[in-house]
PDB file of C-alpha atoms and ligand atoms in Angstrom:
ATOM      1  CA  MET A   1    -124.649  77.738 143.561  1.00 98.00           C
ATOM      2  CA  ARG A   2    -121.263  78.300 145.130  1.00 98.00           C
ATOM      3  CA  ILE A   3    -118.492  76.625 143.164  1.00 98.00           C
ATOM      4  CA  GLY A   4    -114.946  75.693 144.072  1.00 98.00           C
ATOM      5  CA  VAL A   5    -112.591  74.904 141.205  1.00 98.00           C
ATOM      6  CA  LEU A   6    -109.431  72.824 141.484  1.00 98.00           C
ATOM      7  CA  ALA A   7    -106.892  73.081 138.674  1.00 98.00           C
ATOM      8  CA  SER A   8    -103.252  72.114 138.229  1.00 98.00           C
ATOM      9  CA  GLY A   9    -102.175  73.898 135.099  1.00 96.00           C
ATOM     10  CA  GLU A  10    -103.132  76.366 132.446  1.00 97.00           C
ATOM     11  CA  GLY A  11    -106.660  76.896 133.678  1.00 98.00           C
ATOM     12  CA  SER A  12    -108.402  77.392 130.351  1.00 98.00           C
ATOM     13  CA  ASN A  13    -111.415  75.442 131.621  1.00 98.00           C
ATOM     14  CA  LEU A  14    -111.490  77.587 134.748  1.00 98.00           C
ATOM     15  CA  GLN A  15    -111.353  80.641 132.505  1.00 98.00           C
ATOM     16  CA  ALA A  16    -114.300  79.335 130.493  1.00 98.00           C
ATOM     17  CA  ILE A  17    -116.329  78.941 133.689  1.00 98.00           C
ATOM     18  CA  LEU A  18    -115.372  82.452 134.772  1.00 98.00           C
ATOM     19  CA  ASP A  19    -116.276  83.900 131.380  1.00 98.00           C
ATOM     20  CA  GLN A  20    -119.402  81.916 130.582  1.00 97.00           C
ATOM     21  CA  ALA A  21    -121.010  80.896 133.863  1.00 97.00           C
ATOM     22  CA  HIS A  22    -119.655  82.894 136.798  1.00 97.00           C
ATOM     23  CA  GLY A  23    -122.021  85.603 137.975  1.00 96.00           C
ATOM     24  CA  ARG A  24    -124.959  84.308 135.931  1.00 93.00           C
ATOM     25  CA  ASP A  25    -127.975  82.153 136.708  1.00 89.00           C
ATOM     26  CA  GLY A  26    -126.937  81.736 140.326  1.00 94.00           C
ATOM     27  CA  VAL A  27    -123.448  80.405 139.529  1.00 97.00           C
ATOM     28  CA  GLU A  28    -120.705  81.903 141.637  1.00 98.00           C
ATOM     29  CA  VAL A  29    -117.078  80.749 141.685  1.00 98.00           C
ATOM     30  CA  VAL A  30    -115.993  81.396 145.269  1.00 98.00           C
ATOM     31  CA  ALA A  31    -112.674  79.539 145.495  1.00 98.00           C
ATOM     32  CA  ALA A  32    -109.935  78.283 143.191  1.00 98.00           C
ATOM     33  CA  GLY A  33    -107.326  75.885 144.522  1.00 98.00           C
ATOM     34  CA  SER A  34    -104.346  74.058 143.098  1.00 98.00           C
ATOM     35  CA  ASP A  35    -101.711  71.514 144.020  1.00 98.00           C
ATOM     36  CA  LYS A  36     -99.237  73.713 142.101  1.00 97.00           C
ATOM     37  CA  PRO A  37     -98.399  77.106 143.620  1.00 97.00           C
ATOM     38  CA  GLY A  38     -97.307  78.495 140.240  1.00 96.00           C
ATOM     39  CA  ALA A  39    -100.320  77.305 138.261  1.00 98.00           C
ATOM     40  CA  ARG A  40    -101.540  79.765 135.647  1.00 98.00           C
ATOM     41  CA  ALA A  41    -105.049  78.785 136.756  1.00 98.00           C
ATOM     42  CA  LEU A  42    -104.496  80.560 140.079  1.00 98.00           C
ATOM     43  CA  GLU A  43    -103.388  83.748 138.283  1.00 98.00           C
ATOM     44  CA  ARG A  44    -106.539  83.641 136.189  1.00 98.00           C
ATOM     45  CA  ALA A  45    -108.705  83.307 139.292  1.00 98.00           C
ATOM     46  CA  GLN A  46    -106.889  86.116 141.062  1.00 98.00           C
ATOM     47  CA  ALA A  47    -107.393  88.349 138.027  1.00 98.00           C
ATOM     48  CA  ALA A  48    -111.128  87.700 138.388  1.00 98.00           C
ATOM     49  CA  GLY A  49    -111.054  88.516 142.097  1.00 98.00           C
ATOM     50  CA  ILE A  50    -111.589  84.912 143.195  1.00 98.00           C
ATOM     51  CA  PRO A  51    -109.896  83.751 146.437  1.00 98.00           C
ATOM     52  CA  THR A  52    -107.137  81.248 145.678  1.00 98.00           C
ATOM     53  CA  ARG A  53    -104.934  78.896 147.599  1.00 98.00           C
ATOM     54  CA  ALA A  54    -102.187  76.421 146.706  1.00 98.00           C
ATOM     55  CA  PHE A  55    -101.832  73.102 148.484  1.00 98.00           C
ATOM     56  CA  PRO A  56     -98.383  71.734 147.572  1.00 97.00           C
ATOM     57  CA  ALA A  57     -97.768  68.132 148.619  1.00 95.00           C
ATOM     58  CA  ALA A  58     -94.642  69.135 150.564  1.00 96.00           C
ATOM     59  CA  ASP A  59     -96.782  71.118 153.022  1.00 97.00           C
ATOM     60  CA  HIS A  60     -98.704  68.024 154.126  1.00 97.00           C
ATOM     61  CA  PRO A  61     -97.699  64.646 155.556  1.00 97.00           C
ATOM     62  CA  ASP A  62     -99.624  62.714 152.885  1.00 97.00           C
ATOM     63  CA  ARG A  63    -102.264  63.042 150.199  1.00 95.00           C
ATOM     64  CA  ARG A  64    -105.152  62.354 152.560  1.00 97.00           C
ATOM     65  CA  ALA A  65    -104.022  65.179 154.866  1.00 98.00           C
ATOM     66  CA  ARG A  66    -103.637  67.515 151.884  1.00 98.00           C
ATOM     67  CA  ASP A  67    -107.045  66.590 150.536  1.00 98.00           C
ATOM     68  CA  LEU A  68    -108.685  67.136 153.917  1.00 98.00           C
ATOM     69  CA  ALA A  69    -107.048  70.566 154.095  1.00 98.00           C
ATOM     70  CA  ILE A  70    -108.473  71.376 150.655  1.00 98.00           C
ATOM     71  CA  ALA A  71    -111.897  70.107 151.744  1.00 98.00           C
ATOM     72  CA  ALA A  72    -111.829  72.233 154.893  1.00 98.00           C
ATOM     73  CA  TRP A  73    -110.902  75.307 152.869  1.00 98.00           C
ATOM     74  CA  LEU A  74    -113.721  74.681 150.379  1.00 98.00           C
ATOM     75  CA  GLU A  75    -116.210  74.019 153.172  1.00 98.00           C
ATOM     76  CA  ALA A  76    -115.203  77.262 154.865  1.00 98.00           C
ATOM     77  CA  ALA A  77    -116.161  79.001 151.603  1.00 98.00           C
ATOM     78  CA  ASP A  78    -119.536  77.204 151.647  1.00 98.00           C
ATOM     79  CA  VAL A  79    -118.762  75.490 148.358  1.00 98.00           C
ATOM     80  CA  GLU A  80    -121.666  73.398 147.066  1.00 98.00           C
ATOM     81  CA  LEU A  81    -120.074  72.004 143.895  1.00 98.00           C
ATOM     82  CA  VAL A  82    -116.417  71.137 143.332  1.00 98.00           C
ATOM     83  CA  VAL A  83    -115.253  71.307 139.712  1.00 98.00           C
ATOM     84  CA  LEU A  84    -112.030  69.549 138.757  1.00 98.00           C
ATOM     85  CA  ALA A  85    -110.829  71.546 135.779  1.00 98.00           C
ATOM     86  CA  GLY A  86    -107.545  69.919 134.863  1.00 97.00           C
ATOM     87  CA  TYR A  87    -106.764  68.892 138.449  1.00 97.00           C
ATOM     88  CA  MET A  88    -104.098  66.260 137.898  1.00 95.00           C
ATOM     89  CA  GLN A  89    -104.263  64.530 141.287  1.00 94.00           C
ATOM     90  CA  LEU A  90    -106.451  61.724 142.563  1.00 94.00           C
ATOM     91  CA  LEU A  91    -108.661  62.862 145.418  1.00 96.00           C
ATOM     92  CA  ASP A  92    -108.757  60.811 148.596  1.00 97.00           C
ATOM     93  CA  ARG A  93    -112.045  59.123 149.460  1.00 97.00           C
ATOM     94  CA  ALA A  94    -112.133  61.281 152.618  1.00 97.00           C
ATOM     95  CA  PHE A  95    -112.384  64.351 150.366  1.00 98.00           C
ATOM     96  CA  LEU A  96    -115.190  62.821 148.294  1.00 98.00           C
ATOM     97  CA  ALA A  97    -117.069  61.924 151.479  1.00 98.00           C
ATOM     98  CA  ARG A  98    -117.182  65.624 152.319  1.00 98.00           C
ATOM     99  CA  PHE A  99    -118.851  66.432 148.987  1.00 98.00           C
ATOM    100  CA  PRO A 100    -120.971  63.389 148.139  1.00 96.00           C
ATOM    101  CA  GLY A 101    -122.226  63.539 144.551  1.00 95.00           C
ATOM    102  CA  ARG A 102    -120.959  67.093 144.301  1.00 98.00           C
ATOM    103  CA  VAL A 103    -117.592  66.710 142.564  1.00 98.00           C
ATOM    104  CA  ILE A 104    -117.364  66.771 138.765  1.00 98.00           C
ATOM    105  CA  ASN A 105    -114.451  66.396 136.357  1.00 98.00           C
ATOM    106  CA  VAL A 106    -113.759  67.123 132.716  1.00 98.00           C
ATOM    107  CA  HIS A 107    -111.780  64.506 130.791  1.00 98.00           C
ATOM    108  CA  PRO A 108    -110.466  64.802 127.215  1.00 98.00           C
ATOM    109  CA  ALA A 109    -111.754  61.444 125.946  1.00 98.00           C
ATOM    110  CA  LEU A 110    -115.003  59.612 125.372  1.00 98.00           C
ATOM    111  CA  LEU A 111    -115.048  57.577 128.583  1.00 98.00           C
ATOM    112  CA  PRO A 112    -114.833  54.709 129.323  1.00 98.00           C
ATOM    113  CA  ALA A 113    -112.203  54.774 126.564  1.00 98.00           C
ATOM    114  CA  PHE A 114    -108.812  56.182 127.530  1.00 98.00           C
ATOM    115  CA  PRO A 115    -109.150  57.116 131.214  1.00 98.00           C
ATOM    116  CA  GLY A 116    -106.237  58.568 133.177  1.00 97.00           C
ATOM    117  CA  ILE A 117    -103.356  60.647 131.925  1.00 95.00           C
ATOM    118  CA  GLY A 118    -102.152  60.729 128.318  1.00 97.00           C
ATOM    119  CA  SER A 119    -105.611  59.950 127.007  1.00 98.00           C
ATOM    120  CA  VAL A 120    -105.293  62.001 123.820  1.00 98.00           C
ATOM    121  CA  GLU A 121    -101.931  60.416 123.018  1.00 98.00           C
ATOM    122  CA  GLN A 122    -103.420  56.967 123.609  1.00 98.00           C
ATOM    123  CA  ALA A 123    -106.424  57.696 121.411  1.00 98.00           C
ATOM    124  CA  VAL A 124    -104.215  58.943 118.567  1.00 98.00           C
ATOM    125  CA  ALA A 125    -101.895  55.934 118.904  1.00 98.00           C
ATOM    126  CA  TYR A 126    -104.936  53.640 118.838  1.00 98.00           C
ATOM    127  CA  GLY A 127    -106.061  55.236 115.592  1.00 98.00           C
ATOM    128  CA  VAL A 128    -109.512  56.335 116.671  1.00 98.00           C
ATOM    129  CA  LYS A 129    -111.463  58.510 114.250  1.00 98.00           C
ATOM    130  CA  VAL A 130    -113.948  60.029 116.673  1.00 98.00           C
ATOM    131  CA  PHE A 131    -112.528  61.945 119.627  1.00 98.00           C
ATOM    132  CA  GLY A 132    -114.384  63.699 122.381  1.00 98.00           C
ATOM    133  CA  VAL A 133    -114.726  64.966 125.910  1.00 98.00           C
ATOM    134  CA  THR A 134    -116.607  63.785 128.980  1.00 98.00           C
ATOM    135  CA  VAL A 135    -117.917  65.545 132.069  1.00 98.00           C
ATOM    136  CA  HIS A 136    -118.606  63.075 134.868  1.00 98.00           C
ATOM    137  CA  PHE A 137    -119.189  62.796 138.564  1.00 98.00           C
ATOM    138  CA  VAL A 138    -116.056  61.833 140.445  1.00 98.00           C
ATOM    139  CA  ASP A 139    -115.880  58.599 142.390  1.00 96.00           C
ATOM    140  CA  GLU A 140    -112.903  56.809 143.903  1.00 94.00           C
ATOM    141  CA  GLY A 141    -111.687  55.378 140.607  1.00 95.00           C
ATOM    142  CA  VAL A 142    -109.733  57.019 137.811  1.00 96.00           C
ATOM    143  CA  ASP A 143    -112.318  58.694 135.564  1.00 97.00           C
ATOM    144  CA  THR A 144    -114.881  56.004 136.411  1.00 97.00           C
ATOM    145  CA  GLY A 145    -117.755  58.053 137.865  1.00 97.00           C
ATOM    146  CA  PRO A 146    -121.209  58.343 136.269  1.00 98.00           C
ATOM    147  CA  ILE A 147    -121.166  60.263 132.992  1.00 98.00           C
ATOM    148  CA  ILE A 148    -123.123  63.510 132.918  1.00 98.00           C
ATOM    149  CA  ALA A 149    -122.474  64.618 129.338  1.00 98.00           C
ATOM    150  CA  GLN A 150    -120.217  63.945 126.374  1.00 98.00           C
ATOM    151  CA  ARG A 151    -119.418  65.688 123.140  1.00 98.00           C
ATOM    152  CA  ALA A 152    -117.636  64.222 120.129  1.00 98.00           C
ATOM    153  CA  ILE A 153    -115.783  65.394 117.055  1.00 98.00           C
ATOM    154  CA  GLU A 154    -114.760  63.420 113.974  1.00 98.00           C
ATOM    155  CA  LEU A 155    -111.046  63.692 113.244  1.00 98.00           C
ATOM    156  CA  PRO A 156    -110.424  60.773 110.877  1.00 97.00           C
ATOM    157  CA  GLU A 157    -106.953  61.928 109.855  1.00 96.00           C
ATOM    158  CA  ALA A 158    -105.671  62.772 113.320  1.00 96.00           C
ATOM    159  CA  ARG A 159    -101.997  61.973 113.907  1.00 96.00           C
ATOM    160  CA  ASP A 160    -100.837  64.831 116.132  1.00 98.00           C
ATOM    161  CA  PRO A 161    -101.984  64.820 119.780  1.00 98.00           C
ATOM    162  CA  ALA A 162    -101.378  68.573 120.055  1.00 98.00           C
ATOM    163  CA  GLU A 163    -103.764  69.213 117.160  1.00 98.00           C
ATOM    164  CA  VAL A 164    -106.375  66.929 118.693  1.00 98.00           C
ATOM    165  CA  ARG A 165    -106.046  68.701 122.032  1.00 98.00           C
ATOM    166  CA  SER A 166    -106.586  72.036 120.278  1.00 98.00           C
ATOM    167  CA  ALA A 167    -109.689  70.679 118.597  1.00 98.00           C
ATOM    168  CA  LEU A 168    -111.028  69.298 121.881  1.00 98.00           C
ATOM    169  CA  ARG A 169    -110.379  72.394 123.955  1.00 98.00           C
ATOM    170  CA  PRO A 170    -113.433  74.388 122.764  1.00 98.00           C
ATOM    171  CA  LEU A 171    -115.619  71.296 123.249  1.00 98.00           C
ATOM    172  CA  GLU A 172    -114.390  70.961 126.822  1.00 98.00           C
ATOM    173  CA  HIS A 173    -115.022  74.599 127.595  1.00 98.00           C
ATOM    174  CA  ALA A 174    -118.547  74.526 126.173  1.00 98.00           C
ATOM    175  CA  LEU A 175    -119.521  71.223 127.769  1.00 98.00           C
ATOM    176  CA  LEU A 176    -118.112  71.970 131.221  1.00 98.00           C
ATOM    177  CA  THR A 177    -119.739  75.387 131.452  1.00 98.00           C
ATOM    178  CA  GLU A 178    -123.010  73.966 130.184  1.00 97.00           C
ATOM    179  CA  VAL A 179    -122.975  71.223 132.813  1.00 98.00           C
ATOM    180  CA  VAL A 180    -122.138  73.696 135.583  1.00 98.00           C
ATOM    181  CA  ARG A 181    -125.087  75.833 134.574  1.00 97.00           C
ATOM    182  CA  LEU A 182    -127.385  72.817 134.332  1.00 97.00           C
ATOM    183  CA  ILE A 183    -126.370  71.632 137.805  1.00 97.00           C
ATOM    184  CA  ALA A 184    -126.978  75.129 139.175  1.00 97.00           C
ATOM    185  CA  ARG A 185    -130.443  74.983 137.627  1.00 95.00           C
ATOM    186  CA  GLY A 186    -131.118  71.657 139.339  1.00 95.00           C
ATOM    187  CA  ALA A 187    -131.302  69.923 135.979  1.00 96.00           C
ATOM    188  CA  VAL A 188    -128.814  67.124 136.723  1.00 97.00           C
ATOM    189  CA  ALA A 189    -129.793  64.189 138.922  1.00 94.00           C
ATOM    190  CA  PRO A 190    -128.952  60.526 139.355  1.00 92.00           C
ATOM    191  CA  ASP A 191    -131.527  58.123 137.972  1.00 92.00           C
ATOM    192  CA  PRO A 192    -133.147  56.650 141.102  1.00 89.00           C
ATOM    193  CA  GLU A 193    -133.474  53.302 139.316  1.00 93.00           C
ATOM    194  CA  ASP A 194    -129.891  53.148 138.064  1.00 95.00           C
ATOM    195  CA  PRO A 195    -127.115  54.993 139.886  1.00 88.00           C
ATOM    196  CA  ARG A 196    -124.783  54.658 136.847  1.00 95.00           C
ATOM    197  CA  ARG A 197    -127.169  56.770 134.817  1.00 96.00           C
ATOM    198  CA  VAL A 198    -127.428  60.542 135.147  1.00 97.00           C
ATOM    199  CA  VAL A 199    -130.599  62.254 134.037  1.00 95.00           C
ATOM    200  CA  VAL A 200    -129.933  65.627 132.465  1.00 95.00           C
ATOM    201  CA  GLY A 201    -132.734  68.044 131.701  1.00 89.00           C
ATOM    202  CA  ARG A 202    -132.415  70.108 128.551  1.00 62.00           C
ATOM    203  CA  TYR A 203    -129.316  68.165 127.510  1.00 47.00           C
ATOM    204  CA  GLY A 204    -127.798  69.601 124.356  1.00 46.00           C
ATOM    205  CA  ALA A 205    -129.206  73.060 124.912  1.00 46.00           C
ATOM    206  CA  ALA A 206    -125.819  74.659 124.395  1.00 44.00           C
ATOM    207  CA  GLU A 207    -125.668  78.358 125.163  1.00 42.00           C
TER     208      GLU A 207
HETATM  209  C1  GRF B   1    -107.960  69.485 130.027  1.00 74.20           C
HETATM  210  O1  GRF B   1    -107.714  68.890 128.792  1.00 74.20           O
HETATM  211  C2  GRF B   1    -108.664  68.536 130.944  1.00 74.20           C
HETATM  212  O2  GRF B   1    -109.578  67.731 130.280  1.00 74.20           O
HETATM  213  C3  GRF B   1    -107.525  67.719 131.447  1.00 74.20           C
HETATM  214  O3  GRF B   1    -106.513  68.661 131.682  1.00 74.20           O
HETATM  215  C4  GRF B   1    -106.669  69.736 130.765  1.00 74.20           C
HETATM  216  C5  GRF B   1    -106.706  71.011 131.541  1.00 74.20           C
HETATM  217  O4  GRF B   1    -106.632  72.146 130.732  1.00 74.20           O
HETATM  218  N1  GRF B   1    -107.921  66.936 132.566  1.00 74.20           N
HETATM  219  P1  GRF B   1    -106.793  73.592 131.372  1.00 74.20           P
HETATM  220  O5  GRF B   1    -105.830  73.684 132.558  1.00 74.20           O
HETATM  221  O6  GRF B   1    -108.214  73.784 131.789  1.00 74.20           O
HETATM  222  O7  GRF B   1    -106.387  74.550 130.296  1.00 74.20           O
END
């Protein structure tokens, strides 16, 4: 399965995919794109020999035009699955139409709680005691697509968002790479009787 990854920042989730999924079980990362030309994620991809490209907003008349340029670039690489790994932009519906049911995202909260940006800060401020991460299909809303998998951690004393983020990071990396490998294996499918529900074979079989 040919994968395109979009990332805006550090790229630790991209690195996890490169280290734990790329080149195995039919998973191949063939493109890594970013809205930020200086993103560390692009350096990580280049170091792994993956073609990269930046799509800064200033190079395009609007977001839709930028997103269509990204879609065309991914299509030219024959990408079958788009992974948003810390991509901090909303994608235009025209982009999603090019990859129907084939865009996934990792989010550092137990959706539907705390969607959008600043989710860890919001969860800490709310006083939650169980934190977690979600991998979901992307639809036109903000972190509203059908949930593929979630993983939780109890942090009853949490007061520092940075500490929570550090605790969540390994969960994200494990869950995202697991889902990528499951999708490549054909083990992830929408429930034909309920489009909100995603059926996942061998769920929990962490590598
Ligand atoms: C992750 O916490 C992801 O859930 C969020 O942005 C962060 C990206 O981290 N959407 P990285 O760039 O993969 O290190």
